CSV table of C-alpha atoms in Angstrom, one decimal:
chain,number,residue,atom,x,y,z
A,1,LEU,CA,14.0,-8.5,22.6
A,2,ASP,CA,11.5,-5.8,23.5
A,3,ARG,CA,14.2,-3.1,23.9
A,4,GLU,CA,15.7,-4.0,20.5
A,5,ALA,CA,12.2,-4.1,18.8
A,6,GLN,CA,11.4,-0.7,20.3
A,7,ARG,CA,14.7,0.7,19.0
A,8,ARG,CA,14.0,-0.6,15.5
A,9,GLY,CA,10.4,0.6,15.7
A,10,ASN,CA,9.3,-1.6,12.8
A,11,SER,CA,10.4,-4.1,10.2
A,12,THR,CA,12.1,-2.7,7.1
A,13,TYR,CA,11.4,-4.3,3.8
A,14,LEU,CA,14.2,-3.8,1.3
A,15,VAL,CA,14.0,-5.5,-2.1
A,16,GLY,CA,14.7,-9.2,-1.5
A,17,VAL,CA,15.7,-8.6,2.2
A,18,VAL,CA,13.7,-8.1,5.3
A,19,ILE,CA,15.2,-6.5,8.4
A,20,PRO,CA,12.7,-7.7,11.0
A,21,MET,CA,11.7,-5.9,14.1
A,22,LEU,CA,11.6,-9.2,15.9
A,23,PRO,CA,13.9,-12.2,15.3
A,24,GLU,CA,12.9,-14.4,12.4
A,25,LYS,CA,12.1,-17.4,14.6
A,26,LEU,CA,9.3,-15.2,16.1
A,27,SER,CA,8.4,-12.9,13.1
A,28,ASN,CA,8.3,-15.7,10.6
A,29,GLY,CA,7.6,-18.6,13.0
A,30,LEU,CA,6.0,-18.6,16.4
A,31,CYS,CA,4.2,-15.3,16.1
A,32,SER,CA,3.3,-15.6,12.4
A,33,LEU,CA,0.2,-17.2,10.9
A,34,VAL,CA,1.1,-20.7,9.6
A,35,GLU,CA,-1.5,-22.7,7.7
A,36,GLY,CA,-3.2,-25.3,9.8
A,37,GLN,CA,-1.5,-24.4,13.1
A,38,ASP,CA,-2.9,-22.7,16.2
A,39,ARG,CA,-1.6,-19.2,17.1
A,40,LEU,CA,-2.4,-17.1,20.1
A,41,CYS,CA,-3.8,-13.7,19.2
A,42,LYS,CA,-5.9,-10.7,20.2
A,43,ALA,CA,-9.0,-10.5,18.2
A,44,VAL,CA,-11.7,-7.9,17.4
A,45,PHE,CA,-14.9,-9.7,16.6
A,46,LEU,CA,-17.2,-7.6,14.4
A,47,THR,CA,-20.8,-8.7,13.7
A,48,PHE,CA,-22.2,-7.2,10.5
A,49,GLY,CA,-25.9,-6.8,9.7
A,50,PRO,CA,-27.5,-7.4,6.3
A,51,THR,CA,-26.6,-3.9,5.1
A,52,GLY,CA,-23.0,-4.2,6.1
A,53,LYS,CA,-23.3,-2.0,9.2
A,54,ILE,CA,-21.5,-3.2,12.4
A,55,LYS,CA,-24.0,-4.4,14.9
A,56,GLN,CA,-21.7,-5.6,17.7
A,57,THR,CA,-18.0,-5.4,18.6
A,58,THR,CA,-16.2,-7.6,21.1
A,59,TYR,CA,-12.6,-8.1,22.0
A,60,ALA,CA,-10.8,-11.2,23.3
A,61,ASN,CA,-7.6,-13.1,23.8
A,62,THR,CA,-8.1,-16.1,21.6
A,63,VAL,CA,-6.6,-18.7,19.3
A,64,ILE,CA,-6.6,-18.5,15.5
A,65,ARG,CA,-5.9,-21.2,13.0
A,66,SER,CA,-5.3,-20.2,9.3
A,67,ARG,CA,-7.3,-22.5,7.1
A,68,LYS,CA,-5.4,-21.6,3.9
A,69,ARG,CA,-2.5,-19.4,3.0
A,70,LEU,CA,-3.3,-17.6,-0.3
A,71,THR,CA,-1.6,-15.1,-2.5
A,72,TYR,CA,-3.4,-12.0,-3.6
A,73,LYS,CA,-3.6,-13.5,-7.1
A,74,GLN,CA,-5.2,-16.7,-5.8
A,75,ALA,CA,-7.7,-14.7,-3.7
A,76,TYR,CA,-8.6,-12.5,-6.7
A,77,ALA,CA,-9.1,-15.7,-8.8
A,78,PHE,CA,-11.5,-17.1,-6.1
A,79,LEU,CA,-13.5,-13.8,-6.3
A,80,PHE,CA,-13.9,-13.6,-10.1
A,81,GLU,CA,-12.9,-16.9,-11.7
A,82,HIS,CA,-15.8,-19.3,-12.3
A,83,ASP,CA,-13.6,-22.2,-13.5
A,84,LEU,CA,-12.1,-23.7,-10.3
A,85,GLU,CA,-9.6,-25.7,-12.4
A,86,ARG,CA,-8.0,-22.5,-13.4
A,87,VAL,CA,-7.9,-21.4,-9.8
A,88,ARG,CA,-6.4,-24.8,-8.8
A,89,ALA,CA,-3.6,-24.3,-11.3
A,90,LEU,CA,-2.3,-21.1,-9.8
A,91,PRO,CA,1.1,-21.7,-8.2
A,92,LEU,CA,2.3,-20.5,-4.8
A,93,PRO,CA,5.3,-18.1,-5.1
A,94,PRO,CA,8.8,-19.6,-4.7
A,95,LYS,CA,9.7,-20.4,-1.1
A,96,HIS,CA,12.8,-18.2,-1.1
A,97,GLN,CA,10.6,-15.2,-1.7
A,98,THR,CA,7.9,-15.8,0.9
A,99,GLY,CA,9.3,-18.1,3.6
A,100,SER,CA,7.1,-21.1,4.5
A,101,THR,CA,4.3,-22.1,2.2
A,102,GLY,CA,1.1,-24.0,2.6
A,103,ARG,CA,-0.5,-26.7,0.5
A,104,ALA,CA,-0.8,-25.9,-3.1
A,105,LEU,CA,-4.3,-25.4,-4.4
A,106,ARG,CA,-3.9,-28.3,-6.7
A,107,ASP,CA,-3.7,-30.6,-3.7
A,108,LEU,CA,-7.2,-29.5,-2.4
A,109,SER,CA,-10.4,-31.3,-3.2
A,110,ASP,CA,-13.2,-29.8,-5.1
A,111,ARG,CA,-15.2,-29.4,-1.9
A,112,GLU,CA,-12.3,-27.6,-0.2
A,113,LEU,CA,-11.9,-25.2,-3.2
A,114,THR,CA,-15.7,-24.5,-3.3
A,115,ASP,CA,-15.8,-23.9,0.4
A,116,LEU,CA,-12.9,-21.4,0.2
A,117,GLN,CA,-14.5,-19.6,-2.7
A,118,HIS,CA,-17.8,-19.4,-0.8
A,119,TRP,CA,-16.2,-17.7,2.2
A,120,ILE,CA,-13.9,-15.4,0.3
A,121,ARG,CA,-16.9,-14.1,-1.8
A,122,ALA,CA,-19.0,-13.7,1.4
A,123,LEU,CA,-16.2,-11.6,3.0
A,124,TRP,CA,-15.9,-9.5,-0.2
A,125,ARG,CA,-19.7,-8.8,-0.1
A,126,ILE,CA,-19.2,-7.2,3.3
A,127,ALA,CA,-15.8,-5.5,2.5
A,128,SER,CA,-17.2,-4.0,-0.7
A,129,ARG,CA,-20.0,-2.4,1.2
A,130,LEU,CA,-17.6,-1.1,3.8
A,131,ARG,CA,-15.5,0.4,1.0
A,132,GLN,CA,-18.4,2.0,-0.8
A,133,ASP,CA,-19.7,3.5,2.4
A,134,ARG,CA,-16.2,4.8,3.3
A,135,MET,CA,-15.7,6.5,0.0
A,136,ALA,CA,-19.2,7.9,0.0
A,137,HIS,CA,-18.5,9.6,3.3
A,138,GLY,CA,-15.4,11.3,2.0
A,139,SER,CA,-12.5,8.9,2.5
A,140,LEU,CA,-9.7,9.8,0.0
A,141,ASP,CA,-8.8,7.0,-2.4
A,142,LEU,CA,-5.0,7.4,-2.1
A,143,ASP,CA,-4.1,3.8,-3.0
A,144,MET,CA,-1.3,3.8,-5.5
A,145,PRO,CA,0.0,1.0,-7.8
A,146,GLU,CA,3.5,-0.2,-6.9
A,147,THR,CA,6.3,-1.8,-8.7
A,148,LYS,CA,7.3,-5.1,-7.1
A,149,ILE,CA,10.9,-6.2,-7.9
A,150,PHE,CA,11.4,-9.9,-7.9
A,151,VAL,CA,14.9,-11.2,-7.3
A,152,ASP,CA,16.5,-14.5,-8.3
A,153,GLU,CA,18.0,-16.9,-5.7
A,154,LYS,CA,21.3,-14.9,-5.8
A,155,GLY,CA,19.5,-11.7,-5.0
A,156,TYR,CA,19.7,-10.0,-8.4
A,157,ALA,CA,16.7,-8.1,-9.7
A,158,ASP,CA,15.4,-10.1,-12.6
A,159,ARG,CA,11.7,-9.2,-13.0
A,160,LEU,CA,9.3,-6.3,-12.5
A,161,GLU,CA,5.6,-6.5,-11.9
A,162,LYS,CA,3.2,-3.6,-11.4
A,163,ILE,CA,0.9,-4.4,-8.5
A,164,GLU,CA,-2.5,-2.8,-8.6
A,165,HIS,CA,-4.6,-2.3,-5.5
A,166,ASP,CA,-7.4,-4.6,-6.7
A,167,GLU,CA,-10.3,-6.2,-4.9
A,168,SER,CA,-8.2,-8.9,-3.2
A,169,HIS,CA,-6.1,-6.1,-1.5
A,170,GLN,CA,-9.2,-4.1,-0.8
A,171,LEU,CA,-10.8,-7.1,1.0
A,172,ILE,CA,-8.0,-7.4,3.5
A,173,GLU,CA,-7.7,-3.6,3.9
A,174,GLU,CA,-11.4,-3.0,4.8
A,175,PHE,CA,-11.4,-5.5,7.6
A,176,MET,CA,-8.0,-4.2,8.9
A,177,LEU,CA,-9.4,-0.6,8.9
A,178,ALA,CA,-12.5,-1.8,10.7
A,179,ALA,CA,-10.5,-3.6,13.4
A,180,ASN,CA,-8.1,-0.6,13.8
A,181,GLU,CA,-11.0,1.8,14.1
A,182,ALA,CA,-12.8,-0.4,16.7
A,183,VAL,CA,-9.7,-0.6,18.9
A,184,ALA,CA,-9.1,3.2,18.6
A,185,ARG,CA,-12.7,3.9,19.6
A,186,LEU,CA,-12.3,1.6,22.6
A,187,THR,CA,-9.1,3.2,23.9
A,188,ARG,CA,-10.4,6.7,23.3
A,189,THR,CA,-13.8,6.2,25.0
A,190,ARG,CA,-12.2,4.3,27.9
A,191,ARG,CA,-9.4,7.0,28.2
A,192,LEU,CA,-6.7,4.4,28.0
A,193,PRO,CA,-3.1,5.7,27.5
A,194,SER,CA,-2.4,4.5,24.0
A,195,LEU,CA,-1.1,5.3,20.5
A,196,TYR,CA,-3.1,6.6,17.6
A,197,ARG,CA,-2.4,6.8,13.9
A,198,VAL,CA,-3.2,10.4,13.1
A,199,HIS,CA,-3.2,12.4,9.9
A,200,ASP,CA,-3.6,16.1,10.2
A,201,GLU,CA,-5.4,18.4,7.8
A,202,PRO,CA,-3.1,19.8,5.0
A,203,ASP,CA,-1.6,23.2,4.8
A,204,ILE,CA,-3.5,25.6,2.5
A,205,ASP,CA,-0.3,26.9,0.9
A,206,ARG,CA,0.8,23.4,-0.1
A,207,LEU,CA,-2.6,22.7,-1.6
A,208,GLU,CA,-2.4,26.0,-3.5
A,209,GLU,CA,1.0,25.0,-5.0
A,210,PHE,CA,-0.5,21.7,-6.1
A,211,HIS,CA,-3.4,23.6,-7.6
A,212,GLN,CA,-1.0,25.6,-9.7
A,213,LEU,CA,0.7,22.4,-10.8
A,214,LEU,CA,-2.6,21.0,-12.0
A,215,GLU,CA,-3.2,24.1,-14.1
A,216,SER,CA,0.1,23.4,-16.0
A,217,PHE,CA,-1.4,20.1,-17.0
A,218,GLU,CA,-4.6,21.8,-18.0
A,219,ILE,CA,-6.6,20.0,-15.2
A,220,ARG,CA,-9.3,22.2,-13.7
A,221,ALA,CA,-9.8,21.9,-10.0
A,222,GLY,CA,-11.9,23.9,-7.5
A,223,ASP,CA,-11.2,24.6,-3.9
A,224,LEU,CA,-9.0,21.8,-2.7
A,225,THR,CA,-9.6,22.6,0.9
A,226,GLN,CA,-13.0,21.2,0.4
A,227,ARG,CA,-13.0,17.4,0.8
A,228,ALA,CA,-15.6,16.8,-1.9
A,229,GLU,CA,-13.4,18.6,-4.4
A,230,LEU,CA,-10.4,16.4,-3.4
A,231,VAL,CA,-12.5,13.3,-3.9
A,232,ARG,CA,-13.6,14.5,-7.3
A,233,LEU,CA,-10.0,15.4,-8.3
A,234,LEU,CA,-8.7,11.9,-7.3
A,235,ALA,CA,-11.3,10.3,-9.6
A,236,VAL,CA,-10.1,12.5,-12.5
A,237,LEU,CA,-6.4,11.7,-11.8
A,238,HIS,CA,-7.2,7.9,-11.7
A,239,GLN,CA,-8.0,8.2,-15.5
A,240,HIS,CA,-5.3,10.7,-16.4
A,241,PRO,CA,-2.2,9.5,-18.4
A,242,GLN,CA,0.1,11.0,-15.8
A,243,GLY,CA,-2.2,10.2,-12.9
A,244,TYR,CA,0.4,8.3,-10.9
A,245,THR,CA,2.8,11.2,-11.0
A,246,LEU,CA,0.1,13.7,-10.1
A,247,ARG,CA,-1.3,11.6,-7.3
A,248,THR,CA,2.2,11.2,-5.9
A,249,GLN,CA,2.5,15.0,-6.0
A,250,LEU,CA,-0.8,15.3,-4.2
A,251,LEU,CA,0.4,12.9,-1.5
A,252,ARG,CA,3.5,15.1,-1.0
A,253,SER,CA,1.2,18.1,-0.6
A,254,LEU,CA,-0.6,16.4,2.3
A,255,LYS,CA,0.9,16.0,5.7
A,256,LYS,CA,2.6,12.8,6.8
A,257,ALA,CA,0.6,10.4,9.0
A,258,ALA,CA,2.3,9.9,12.4
A,259,TYR,CA,1.9,8.2,15.7
A,260,ARG,CA,0.6,10.3,18.6
A,261,HIS,CA,-0.8,9.8,22.1
A,262,THR,CA,-3.9,11.9,21.4
A,263,PRO,CA,-6.8,10.8,19.2
A,264,ASP,CA,-6.6,13.6,16.7
A,265,GLY,CA,-8.3,11.8,13.8
A,266,HIS,CA,-7.2,10.8,10.3
A,267,PHE,CA,-7.7,13.2,7.5
A,268,GLY,CA,-7.1,10.8,4.6
A,269,LEU,CA,-9.5,8.1,5.9
A,270,HIS,CA,-11.9,10.8,7.3
A,271,LYS,CA,-12.1,8.9,10.6
A,272,GLN,CA,-12.2,10.3,14.1
A,273,ASP,CA,-10.9,7.1,15.6
A,274,TYR,CA,-7.9,5.3,14.1
A,275,THR,CA,-4.9,3.4,15.3
A,276,HIS,CA,-2.6,0.6,14.1
A,277,PHE,CA,-3.5,-2.7,15.7
A,278,THR,CA,-3.3,-5.4,13.0
A,279,SER,CA,0.5,-5.8,12.6
A,280,PRO,CA,2.2,-6.3,16.0
A,281,ILE,CA,4.9,-8.5,14.5
A,282,ARG,CA,6.3,-5.8,12.2
A,283,ARG,CA,5.2,-2.5,13.9
A,284,TYR,CA,6.0,-1.7,17.5
A,285,ALA,CA,3.1,0.8,17.6
A,286,ASP,CA,0.7,-2.1,17.1
A,287,LEU,CA,2.5,-4.0,19.8
A,288,VAL,CA,1.9,-1.1,22.2
A,289,VAL,CA,-1.8,-1.1,21.3
A,290,HIS,CA,-1.9,-4.9,21.8
A,291,ARG,CA,-0.6,-4.4,25.3
A,292,VAL,CA,-3.1,-1.6,26.0
A,293,LEU,CA,-5.9,-3.9,24.9
A,294,GLY,CA,-4.4,-6.8,26.9
A,295,ASP,CA,-4.4,-4.6,30.0
A,296,TYR,CA,-8.1,-3.6,29.3
A,297,LEU,CA,-9.1,-7.3,28.9
A,298,ALA,CA,-7.3,-8.2,32.1
A,299,GLN,CA,-9.1,-5.5,34.0
A,300,GLN,CA,-12.5,-6.9,33.1
A,301,ASP,CA,-11.7,-9.9,35.4
A,302,GLN,CA,-10.5,-7.6,38.2
A,303,PRO,CA,-12.4,-6.1,41.1
A,304,LYS,CA,-14.1,-2.8,40.2
A,305,GLY,CA,-11.8,0.2,40.5
A,306,HIS,CA,-8.7,-1.8,39.8
A,307,ARG,CA,-6.6,0.0,37.2
A,308,ALA,CA,-3.3,-1.5,36.1
A,309,SER,CA,-1.7,-0.3,32.8
A,310,THR,CA,1.6,-0.9,31.1
A,311,TYR,CA,1.8,2.7,29.8
A,312,ASP,CA,1.1,6.2,31.0
A,313,LEU,CA,0.5,9.3,28.8
A,314,THR,CA,4.1,10.6,29.1
A,315,ARG,CA,5.5,7.3,28.0
A,316,VAL,CA,3.2,6.8,25.0
A,317,GLU,CA,3.9,10.5,24.0
A,318,ARG,CA,7.6,9.8,23.8
A,319,MET,CA,6.9,6.5,22.1
A,320,GLY,CA,4.8,8.1,19.4
A,321,GLU,CA,7.6,10.6,18.5
A,322,HIS,CA,10.2,7.8,18.4
A,323,LEU,CA,8.1,5.5,16.2
A,324,SER,CA,7.2,8.2,13.8
A,325,LEU,CA,10.9,8.8,13.2
A,326,THR,CA,11.8,5.1,12.8
A,327,GLU,CA,8.9,4.8,10.3
A,328,ILE,CA,10.4,7.7,8.2
A,329,ASN,CA,13.8,6.1,8.4
A,330,SER,CA,12.5,2.8,7.1
A,331,ALA,CA,10.4,4.4,4.3
A,332,GLU,CA,13.5,6.3,3.1
A,333,ALA,CA,15.6,3.1,3.2
A,334,GLU,CA,12.9,1.2,1.3
A,335,ARG,CA,12.7,3.9,-1.4
A,336,ASP,CA,16.5,3.9,-1.8
A,337,SER,CA,16.5,0.1,-2.0
A,338,VAL,CA,13.9,0.2,-4.8
A,339,LYS,CA,16.0,2.8,-6.7
A,340,VAL,CA,19.1,0.7,-6.4
A,341,LYS,CA,17.4,-2.5,-7.6
A,342,LEU,CA,15.6,-0.7,-10.4
A,343,LEU,CA,19.0,0.5,-11.5
A,344,GLU,CA,20.4,-3.0,-11.3
A,345,PHE,CA,17.5,-4.4,-13.3
A,346,PHE,CA,17.9,-1.8,-16.1
A,347,GLU,CA,21.7,-2.2,-16.2
A,348,ARG,CA,21.2,-5.9,-16.7
A,349,GLU,CA,18.6,-5.1,-19.5
A,350,LEU,CA,21.4,-3.3,-21.3
A,351,GLU,CA,23.1,-6.6,-21.9
A,352,ARG,CA,19.9,-8.4,-23.1
A,353,ARG,CA,19.7,-9.2,-26.8
A,354,PRO,CA,17.4,-8.5,-28.5
A,355,PRO,CA,16.7,-5.5,-26.2
A,356,THR,CA,13.4,-5.4,-24.3
A,357,ARG,CA,10.9,-2.8,-25.3
A,358,PHE,CA,9.1,-1.0,-22.5
A,359,ALA,CA,5.7,0.8,-22.7
A,360,ALA,CA,6.1,4.4,-21.7
A,361,VAL,CA,4.1,7.7,-21.6
A,362,ILE,CA,5.5,11.1,-22.4
A,363,THR,CA,5.3,13.4,-19.3
A,364,ASP,CA,7.0,16.5,-20.5
A,365,VAL,CA,8.3,17.9,-23.8
A,366,ARG,CA,11.4,20.1,-24.2
A,367,MET,CA,13.3,21.5,-27.2
A,368,ASN,CA,16.1,18.9,-26.6
A,369,GLY,CA,13.9,15.9,-26.0
A,370,PHE,CA,11.1,14.6,-23.9
A,371,PHE,CA,10.7,13.0,-20.5
A,372,ILE,CA,8.9,9.6,-20.1
A,373,GLU,CA,7.5,7.4,-17.4
A,374,LEU,CA,7.7,3.7,-17.9
A,375,VAL,CA,4.2,2.2,-17.4
A,376,ASP,CA,5.0,-0.9,-15.4
A,377,SER,CA,7.9,0.2,-13.3
A,378,MET,CA,6.9,3.9,-13.0
A,379,ALA,CA,10.6,4.7,-13.5
A,380,PHE,CA,11.5,8.0,-15.3
A,381,GLY,CA,13.6,8.5,-18.3
A,382,PHE,CA,14.6,11.1,-21.0
A,383,VAL,CA,14.7,10.6,-24.8
A,384,ALA,CA,17.0,13.2,-26.4
A,385,THR,CA,16.1,14.7,-29.7
A,386,ALA,CA,19.5,13.7,-31.0
A,387,THR,CA,18.5,10.0,-30.7
A,388,LEU,CA,15.5,10.5,-33.0
A,389,VAL,CA,17.4,10.0,-36.3
A,390,ASP,CA,14.5,9.4,-38.7
A,391,ASP,CA,13.8,13.2,-39.0
A,392,HIS,CA,14.7,16.6,-37.7
A,393,TYR,CA,12.4,17.4,-34.8
A,394,VAL,CA,11.4,20.8,-33.6
A,395,LEU,CA,9.2,22.0,-30.7
A,396,ALA,CA,5.6,22.7,-31.6
A,397,ASP,CA,4.3,26.3,-31.2
A,398,ASP,CA,2.3,25.3,-28.1
A,399,ASP,CA,5.3,23.4,-26.6
A,400,SER,CA,3.2,20.3,-26.3
A,401,ALA,CA,5.0,18.1,-28.8
A,402,LEU,CA,8.1,17.5,-30.9
A,403,VAL,CA,7.2,17.4,-34.6
A,404,GLY,CA,9.3,16.0,-37.5
A,405,ARG,CA,9.8,18.6,-40.2
A,406,ARG,CA,9.5,16.1,-43.1
A,407,ARG,CA,7.3,13.3,-41.9
A,408,LYS,CA,5.3,15.3,-39.4
A,409,ARG,CA,5.6,12.5,-36.8
A,410,ARG,CA,4.6,13.8,-33.4
A,411,PHE,CA,5.9,13.0,-29.9
A,412,ALA,CA,3.2,14.7,-27.9
A,413,LEU,CA,2.5,15.1,-24.2
A,414,ASN,CA,0.6,12.1,-22.7
A,415,ALA,CA,1.3,10.0,-25.9
A,416,ARG,CA,2.3,6.4,-25.4
A,417,LEU,CA,5.2,4.7,-27.1
A,418,ASP,CA,7.7,1.8,-26.7
A,419,VAL,CA,11.3,2.5,-25.7
A,420,GLU,CA,14.5,0.7,-25.3
A,421,ILE,CA,17.0,1.4,-22.5
A,422,GLY,CA,20.1,3.2,-23.7
A,423,ARG,CA,21.6,4.1,-20.3
A,424,ALA,CA,20.8,3.6,-16.7
A,425,HIS,CA,21.6,5.9,-13.8
A,426,VAL,CA,20.1,7.4,-10.7
């Protein structure tokens, strides 16, 4: 099991299908959190003070019992919905999409719902402070919306949903980041052979190319080698009509994060200490770090000077190189899977009557038509001038719009419009 998990490196999440790192009886059963059942785990206990600063950190082998399995939508509702009856009415997702499910919220008493809401809001008060502090100290807000493709019971793509990185996602993320950082600090200061999640500083030439791209969109930016300017630019792009595309280009201008045996820091998060610890079921790197932590905890009960470790530096160096490659392979497969399923979805839309109209934004204008990006799916398309039959359209003098000669209707850069699918291809 371990050799095969190491070879795979991580679970791969294709649309509607998971290729697990570990067999499903482990990854979705014995090793997975199940509502109301005890599970063995390694834990980082973080004690926060009134201002949200960490006062104490301890580590232990322990037992966890999940009190309630929630979707992000349910957690978001607990955070911001005052009417608990509306929260109670939110359904769990279909079992074929998520595996085992817990009790529906409608089966909980008023007291149970109130208690859940109290703790979720208390956790968010801490998490929001952690996030504010992280951003204030130069962490880059690189969170991107994603298109979730839902499949029917036969596996066909039948619904798209744009998932925003809202407060329910941020709540989970901040505590995961805090736990990852705490473990990385421990392994670094104790000089334990381990893996780190590193993100090197970007190449100046790549940032300069991106700077030139911004100028073509008439976006002013200063010296992007300065972290403060990157932070400011990301705030601008969050409000830009083509912000998703431009932020994607910025991500491509940065270096890829990787696994390494040396604690070289994380540029994007602006952290000296960072590793992956929180997902040992689906990432082998986290499993390595769990074993390193396990060795450390075992040593605390051994006579002074006793040092037994599962890994040495040479082994974790090779492991980091291998796992960085398996991560890239999985990411490419996942992107291809999304492309295939988006194509399947839009091909099925061609048969729908009446046709669905999709919100889009114009991303580029040419003499023979204009390029668009669909708002919800972030898929790209092209509207040919020949299909605009209500007028004869010509390119404006500044190349920013197609303008009808008679009616003066404009299809301008960054304008929004509704479109129908005429053809689907990769």
